[in-house]
Coordinates of N, CA and C and ligand atoms in Angstrom, one line a residue:
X160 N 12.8 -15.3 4.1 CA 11.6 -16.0 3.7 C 12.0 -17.4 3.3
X161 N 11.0 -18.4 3.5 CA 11.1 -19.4 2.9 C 11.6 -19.8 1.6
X162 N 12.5 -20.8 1.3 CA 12.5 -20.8 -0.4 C 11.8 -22.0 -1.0
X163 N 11.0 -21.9 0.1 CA 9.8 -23.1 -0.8 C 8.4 -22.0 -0.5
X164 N 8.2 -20.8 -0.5 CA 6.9 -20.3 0.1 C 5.5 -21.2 -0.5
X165 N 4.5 -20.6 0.0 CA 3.3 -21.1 -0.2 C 2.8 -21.0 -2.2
X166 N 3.6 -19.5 -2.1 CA 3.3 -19.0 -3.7 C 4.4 -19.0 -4.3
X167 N 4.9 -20.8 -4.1 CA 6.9 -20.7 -5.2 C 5.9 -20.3 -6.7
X168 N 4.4 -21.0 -7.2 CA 4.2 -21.0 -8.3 C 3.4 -19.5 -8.9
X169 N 4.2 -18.8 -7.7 CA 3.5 -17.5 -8.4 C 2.2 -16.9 -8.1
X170 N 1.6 -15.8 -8.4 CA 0.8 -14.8 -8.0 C -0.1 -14.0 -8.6
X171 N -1.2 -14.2 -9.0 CA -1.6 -13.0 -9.8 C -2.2 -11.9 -9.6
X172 N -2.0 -10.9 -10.6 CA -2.6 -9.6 -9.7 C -2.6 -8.4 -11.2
X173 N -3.5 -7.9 -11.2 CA -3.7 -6.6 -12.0 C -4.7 -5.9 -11.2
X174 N -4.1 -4.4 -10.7 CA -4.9 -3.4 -10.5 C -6.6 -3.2 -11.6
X175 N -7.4 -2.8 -10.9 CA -8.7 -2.6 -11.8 C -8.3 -1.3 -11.3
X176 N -8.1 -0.2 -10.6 CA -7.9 1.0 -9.9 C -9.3 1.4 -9.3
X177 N -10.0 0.5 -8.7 CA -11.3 0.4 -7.8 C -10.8 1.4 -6.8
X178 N -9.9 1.4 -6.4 CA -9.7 2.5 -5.3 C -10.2 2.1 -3.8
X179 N -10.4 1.0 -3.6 CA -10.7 0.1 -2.4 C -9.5 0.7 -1.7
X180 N -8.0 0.4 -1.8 CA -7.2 0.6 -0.7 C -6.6 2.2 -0.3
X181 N -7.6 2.8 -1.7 CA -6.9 4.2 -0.8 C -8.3 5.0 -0.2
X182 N -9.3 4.2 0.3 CA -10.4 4.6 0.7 C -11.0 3.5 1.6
X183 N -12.3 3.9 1.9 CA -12.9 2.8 3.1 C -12.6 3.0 4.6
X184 N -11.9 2.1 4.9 CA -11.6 2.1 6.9 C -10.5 2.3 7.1
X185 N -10.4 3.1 7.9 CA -9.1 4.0 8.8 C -7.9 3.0 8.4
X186 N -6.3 3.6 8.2 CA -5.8 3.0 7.9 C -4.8 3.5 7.7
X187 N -3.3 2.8 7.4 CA -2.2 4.3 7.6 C -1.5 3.8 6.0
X188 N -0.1 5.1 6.1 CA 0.4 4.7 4.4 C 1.7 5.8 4.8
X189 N 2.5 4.2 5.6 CA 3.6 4.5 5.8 C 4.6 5.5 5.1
X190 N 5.3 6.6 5.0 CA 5.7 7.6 4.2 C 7.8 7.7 4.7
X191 N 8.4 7.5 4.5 CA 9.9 7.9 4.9 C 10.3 9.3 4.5
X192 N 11.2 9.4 4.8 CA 11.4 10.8 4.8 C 11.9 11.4 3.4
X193 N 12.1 10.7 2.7 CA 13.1 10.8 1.3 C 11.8 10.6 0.7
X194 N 10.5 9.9 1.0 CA 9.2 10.0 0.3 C 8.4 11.2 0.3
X195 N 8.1 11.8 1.4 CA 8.1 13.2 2.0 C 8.8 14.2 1.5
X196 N 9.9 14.1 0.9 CA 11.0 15.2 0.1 C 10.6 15.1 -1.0
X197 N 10.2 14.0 -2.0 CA 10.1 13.6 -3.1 C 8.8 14.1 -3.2
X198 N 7.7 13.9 -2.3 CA 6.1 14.6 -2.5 C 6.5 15.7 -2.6
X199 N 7.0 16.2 -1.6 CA 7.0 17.9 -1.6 C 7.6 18.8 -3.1
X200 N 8.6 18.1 -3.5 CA 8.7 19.1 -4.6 C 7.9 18.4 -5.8
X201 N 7.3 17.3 -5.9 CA 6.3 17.1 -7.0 C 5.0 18.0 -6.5
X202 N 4.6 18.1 -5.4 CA 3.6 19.3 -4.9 C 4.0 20.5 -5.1
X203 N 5.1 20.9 -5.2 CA 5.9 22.3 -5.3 C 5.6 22.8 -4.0
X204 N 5.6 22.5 -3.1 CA 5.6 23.3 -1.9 C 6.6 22.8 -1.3
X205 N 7.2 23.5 0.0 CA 8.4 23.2 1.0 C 8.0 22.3 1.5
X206 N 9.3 21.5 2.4 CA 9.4 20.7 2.8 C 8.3 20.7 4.4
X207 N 8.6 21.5 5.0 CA 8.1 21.6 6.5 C 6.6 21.9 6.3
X208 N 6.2 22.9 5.0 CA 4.4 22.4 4.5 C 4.1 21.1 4.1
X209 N 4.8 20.1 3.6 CA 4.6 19.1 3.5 C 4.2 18.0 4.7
X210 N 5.0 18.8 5.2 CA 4.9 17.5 6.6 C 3.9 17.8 7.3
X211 N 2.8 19.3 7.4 CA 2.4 19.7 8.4 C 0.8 19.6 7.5
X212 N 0.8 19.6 6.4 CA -0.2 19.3 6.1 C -0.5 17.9 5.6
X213 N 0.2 17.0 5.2 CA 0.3 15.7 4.9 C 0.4 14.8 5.7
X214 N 1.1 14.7 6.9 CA 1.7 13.4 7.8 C 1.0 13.8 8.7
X215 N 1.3 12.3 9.9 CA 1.2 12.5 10.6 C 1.8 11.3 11.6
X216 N 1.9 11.4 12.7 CA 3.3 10.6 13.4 C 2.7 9.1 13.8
X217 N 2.9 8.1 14.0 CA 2.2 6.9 14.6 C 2.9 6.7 15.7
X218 N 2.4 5.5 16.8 CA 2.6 4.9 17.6 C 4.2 4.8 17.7
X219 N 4.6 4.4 16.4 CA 5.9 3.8 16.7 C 6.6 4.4 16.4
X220 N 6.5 6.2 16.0 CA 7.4 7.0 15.4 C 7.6 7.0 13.9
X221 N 6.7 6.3 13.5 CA 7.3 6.5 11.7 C 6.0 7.4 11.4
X222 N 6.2 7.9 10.3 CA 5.0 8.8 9.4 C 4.2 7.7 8.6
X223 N 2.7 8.7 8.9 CA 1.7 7.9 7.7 C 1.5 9.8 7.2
X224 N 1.0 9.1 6.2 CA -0.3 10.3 4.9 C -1.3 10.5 6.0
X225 N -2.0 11.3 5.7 CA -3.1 11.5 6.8 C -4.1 11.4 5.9
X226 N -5.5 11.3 6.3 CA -6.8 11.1 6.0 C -7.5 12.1 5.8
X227 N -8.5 11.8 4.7 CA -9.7 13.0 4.9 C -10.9 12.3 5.7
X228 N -11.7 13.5 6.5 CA -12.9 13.4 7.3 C -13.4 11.6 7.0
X229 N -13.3 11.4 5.8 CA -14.1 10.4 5.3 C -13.0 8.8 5.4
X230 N -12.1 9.4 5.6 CA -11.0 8.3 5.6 C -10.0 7.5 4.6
X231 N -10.4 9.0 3.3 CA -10.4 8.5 2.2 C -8.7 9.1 2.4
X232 N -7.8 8.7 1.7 CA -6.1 8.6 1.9 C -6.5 10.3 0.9
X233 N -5.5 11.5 1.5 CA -5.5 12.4 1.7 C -5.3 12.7 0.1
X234 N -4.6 11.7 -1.0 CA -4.1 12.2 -2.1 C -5.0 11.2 -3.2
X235 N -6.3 11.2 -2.7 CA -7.3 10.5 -3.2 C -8.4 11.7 -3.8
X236 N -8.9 11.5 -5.3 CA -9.7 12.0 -6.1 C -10.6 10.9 -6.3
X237 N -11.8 11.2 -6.5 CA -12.6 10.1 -7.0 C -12.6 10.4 -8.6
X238 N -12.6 11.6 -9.0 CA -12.5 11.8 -10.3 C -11.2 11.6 -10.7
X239 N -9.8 11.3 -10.4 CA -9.1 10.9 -10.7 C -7.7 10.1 -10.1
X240 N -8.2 9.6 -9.2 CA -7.4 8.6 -8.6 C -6.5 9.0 -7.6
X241 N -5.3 8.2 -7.6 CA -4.1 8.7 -7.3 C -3.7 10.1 -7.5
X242 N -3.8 11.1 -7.0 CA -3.5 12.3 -7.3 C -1.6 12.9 -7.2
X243 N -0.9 11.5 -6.6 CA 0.2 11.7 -6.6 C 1.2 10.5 -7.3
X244 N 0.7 9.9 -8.2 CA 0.8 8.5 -8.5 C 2.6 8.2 -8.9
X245 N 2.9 9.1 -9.7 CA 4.4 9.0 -10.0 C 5.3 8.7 -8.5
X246 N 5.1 9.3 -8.0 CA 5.4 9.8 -6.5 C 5.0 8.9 -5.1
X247 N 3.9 7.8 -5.8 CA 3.4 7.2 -4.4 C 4.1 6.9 -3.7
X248 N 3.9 6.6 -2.2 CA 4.7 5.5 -1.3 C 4.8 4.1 -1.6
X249 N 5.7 4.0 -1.5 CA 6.6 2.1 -1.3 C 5.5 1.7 -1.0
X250 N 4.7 1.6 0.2 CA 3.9 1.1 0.7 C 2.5 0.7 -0.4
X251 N 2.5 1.8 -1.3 CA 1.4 1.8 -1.9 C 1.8 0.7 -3.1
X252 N 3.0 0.6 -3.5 CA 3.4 0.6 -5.0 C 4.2 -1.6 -4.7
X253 N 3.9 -1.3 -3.7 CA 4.6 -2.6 -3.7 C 3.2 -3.9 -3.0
X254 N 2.0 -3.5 -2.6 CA 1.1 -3.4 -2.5 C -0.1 -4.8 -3.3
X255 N -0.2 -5.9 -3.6 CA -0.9 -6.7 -2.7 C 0.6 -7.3 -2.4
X256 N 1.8 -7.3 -2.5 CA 2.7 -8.1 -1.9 C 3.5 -7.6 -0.6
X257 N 2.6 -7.5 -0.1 CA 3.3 -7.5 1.6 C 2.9 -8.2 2.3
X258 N 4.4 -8.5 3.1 CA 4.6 -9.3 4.1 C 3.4 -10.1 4.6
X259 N 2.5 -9.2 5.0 CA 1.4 -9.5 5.6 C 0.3 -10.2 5.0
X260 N 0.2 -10.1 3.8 CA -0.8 -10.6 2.4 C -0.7 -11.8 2.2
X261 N 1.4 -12.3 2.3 CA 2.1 -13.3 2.0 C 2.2 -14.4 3.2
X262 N 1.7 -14.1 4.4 CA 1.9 -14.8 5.8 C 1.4 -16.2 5.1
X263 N 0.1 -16.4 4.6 CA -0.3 -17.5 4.6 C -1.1 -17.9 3.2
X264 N -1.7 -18.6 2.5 CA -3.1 -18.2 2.2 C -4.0 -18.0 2.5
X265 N -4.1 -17.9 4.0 CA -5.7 -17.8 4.5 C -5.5 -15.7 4.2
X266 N -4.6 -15.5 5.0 CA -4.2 -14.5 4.8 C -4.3 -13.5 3.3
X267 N -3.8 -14.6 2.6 CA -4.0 -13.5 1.0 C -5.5 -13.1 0.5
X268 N -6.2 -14.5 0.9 CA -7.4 -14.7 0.4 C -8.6 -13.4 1.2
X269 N -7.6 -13.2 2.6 CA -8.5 -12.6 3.6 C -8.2 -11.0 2.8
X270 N -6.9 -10.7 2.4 CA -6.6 -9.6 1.5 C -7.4 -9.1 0.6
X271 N -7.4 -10.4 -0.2 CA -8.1 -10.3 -1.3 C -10.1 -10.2 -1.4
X272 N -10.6 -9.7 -0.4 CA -12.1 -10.0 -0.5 C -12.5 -8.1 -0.6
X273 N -11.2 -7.4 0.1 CA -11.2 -5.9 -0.5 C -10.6 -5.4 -1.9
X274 N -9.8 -6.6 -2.3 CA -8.9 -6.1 -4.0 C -9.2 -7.1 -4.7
X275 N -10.0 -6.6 -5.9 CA -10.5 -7.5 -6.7 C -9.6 -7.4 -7.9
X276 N -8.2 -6.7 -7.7 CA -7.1 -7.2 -8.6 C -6.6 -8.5 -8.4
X277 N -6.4 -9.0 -7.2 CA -5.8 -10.2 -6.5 C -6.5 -11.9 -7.2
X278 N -4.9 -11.9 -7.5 CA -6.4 -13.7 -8.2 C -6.4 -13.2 -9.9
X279 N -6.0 -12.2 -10.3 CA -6.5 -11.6 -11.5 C -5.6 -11.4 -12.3
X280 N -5.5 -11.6 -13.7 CA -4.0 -10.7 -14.6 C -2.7 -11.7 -14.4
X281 N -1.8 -10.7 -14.8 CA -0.5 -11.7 -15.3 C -0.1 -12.3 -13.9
X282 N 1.1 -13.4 -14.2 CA 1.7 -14.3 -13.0 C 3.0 -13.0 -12.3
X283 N 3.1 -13.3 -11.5 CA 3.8 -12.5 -10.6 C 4.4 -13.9 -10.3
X284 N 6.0 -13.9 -10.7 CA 6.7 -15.0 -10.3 C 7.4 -14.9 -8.5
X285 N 7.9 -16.0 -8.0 CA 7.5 -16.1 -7.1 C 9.1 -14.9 -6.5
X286 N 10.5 -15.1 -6.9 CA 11.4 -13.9 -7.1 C 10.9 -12.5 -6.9
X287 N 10.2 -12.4 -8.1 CA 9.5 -10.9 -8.1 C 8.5 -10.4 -6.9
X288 N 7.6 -11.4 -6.3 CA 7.1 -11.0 -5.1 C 8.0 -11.1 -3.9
X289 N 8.8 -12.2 -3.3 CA 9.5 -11.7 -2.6 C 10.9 -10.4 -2.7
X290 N 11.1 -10.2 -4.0 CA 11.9 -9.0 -3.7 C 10.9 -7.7 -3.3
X291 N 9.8 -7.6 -3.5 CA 8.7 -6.8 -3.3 C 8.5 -6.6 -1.8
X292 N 8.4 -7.9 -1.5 CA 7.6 -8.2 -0.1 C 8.6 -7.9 1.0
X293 N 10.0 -7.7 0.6 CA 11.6 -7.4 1.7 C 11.8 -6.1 1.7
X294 N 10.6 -5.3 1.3 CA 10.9 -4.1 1.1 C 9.7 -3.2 0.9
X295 N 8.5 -3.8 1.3 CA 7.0 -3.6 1.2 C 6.8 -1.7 1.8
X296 N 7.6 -1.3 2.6 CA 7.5 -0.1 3.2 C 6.0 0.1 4.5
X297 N 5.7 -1.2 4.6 CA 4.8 -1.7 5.7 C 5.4 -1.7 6.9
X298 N 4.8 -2.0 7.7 CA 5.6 -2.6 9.9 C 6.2 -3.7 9.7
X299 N 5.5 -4.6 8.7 CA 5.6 -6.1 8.3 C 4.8 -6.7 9.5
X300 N 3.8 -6.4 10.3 CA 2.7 -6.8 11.4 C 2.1 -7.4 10.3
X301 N 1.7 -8.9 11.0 CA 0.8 -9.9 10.2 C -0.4 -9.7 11.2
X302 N -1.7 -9.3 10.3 CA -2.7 -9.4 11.3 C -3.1 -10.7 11.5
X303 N -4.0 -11.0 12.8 CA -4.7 -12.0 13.4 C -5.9 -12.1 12.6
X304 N -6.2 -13.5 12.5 CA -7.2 -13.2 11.2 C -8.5 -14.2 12.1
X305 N -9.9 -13.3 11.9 CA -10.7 -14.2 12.5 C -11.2 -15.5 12.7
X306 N -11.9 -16.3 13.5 CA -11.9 -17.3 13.4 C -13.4 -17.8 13.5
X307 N -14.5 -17.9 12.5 CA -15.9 -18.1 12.7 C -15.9 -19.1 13.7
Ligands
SF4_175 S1 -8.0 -2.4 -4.0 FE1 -6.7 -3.6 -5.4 S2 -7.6 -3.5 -7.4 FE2 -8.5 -1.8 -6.1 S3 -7.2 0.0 -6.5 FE3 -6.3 -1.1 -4.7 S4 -4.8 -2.5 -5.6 FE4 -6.1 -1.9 -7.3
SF4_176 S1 -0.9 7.9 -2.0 FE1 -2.1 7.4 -3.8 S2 -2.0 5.2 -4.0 FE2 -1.3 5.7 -1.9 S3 -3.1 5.4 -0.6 FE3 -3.0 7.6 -1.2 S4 -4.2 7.8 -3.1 FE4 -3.8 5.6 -2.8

């Protein structure tokens, strides 16, 4: 990464737990395999039920969480959230700082119109987001962002 990034002066961010990113439009939540072991025995079930009811494979060979009908992330309650929260994925927990969020500002800002934690709460120094962001548990794909 740059060592002058866009955000050397830092970041702000506090979850409201709106539940925006674990619901809404189709979407994946990258999982590793040592994350998948670690669900399974906080679920108390075996490993191979884990995988066959939770995952499922992508394009490029890595695992996501799978969805319900609605698209809501599989380990989603509306009456209580995160239903596996100790436990989430990397992907979830490292989360407005990836890669992808950090490409630009246009980029963060484009992030930020679904997380109304973003912009919000204590400073996120600029250290602490890129150790976050070298290890987001993302593709690291920066989307193409529209152009009115
Ligand atoms: S969208 Fe942002 S504020 Fe809402 S639950 Fe997710 S991280 Fe928290
Ligand atoms: S695992 Fe938890 S934090 Fe991650 S998307 Fe699913 S419900 Fe949200």
């Amino acid at each position: 990464m740059s060592a002058h990034p866009w955000y050397r002066d830092g970041l702000r961010f506090a979850c409201t737990r709106c539940g925006n990113c674990c619901t809404g439009e189709p979407g994946t939540v990258r999982v590793t395999d040592v994350e998948i072991a670690t669900l399974a025995v906080y679920l108390g079930i075996d490993l191979a039920d884990c995988h066959e009811r939770y995952t499922r494979l992508l394009d490029d060979g890595a695992l996501s969480l799978v969805e319900k009908p609605n698209h809501e992330c599989i380990f989603w309650s509306r009456a209580h959230g995160c239903t596996v929260y100790p436990v989430r994925p990397r992907q979830c927990r490292t989360w407005p700082f990836w890669r992808a969020s950090l490409a630009s500002p246009a980029h963060w800002a484009a992030a930020a119109l679904n997380c109304p934690g973003m912009g919000r709460g204590p400073l996120h120094d600029a250290a602490s987001i890129e150790a976050r962001a070298a290890d987001d548990g993302t593709s690291g794909a920066v989307p193409e962002l529209g152009v009115d």
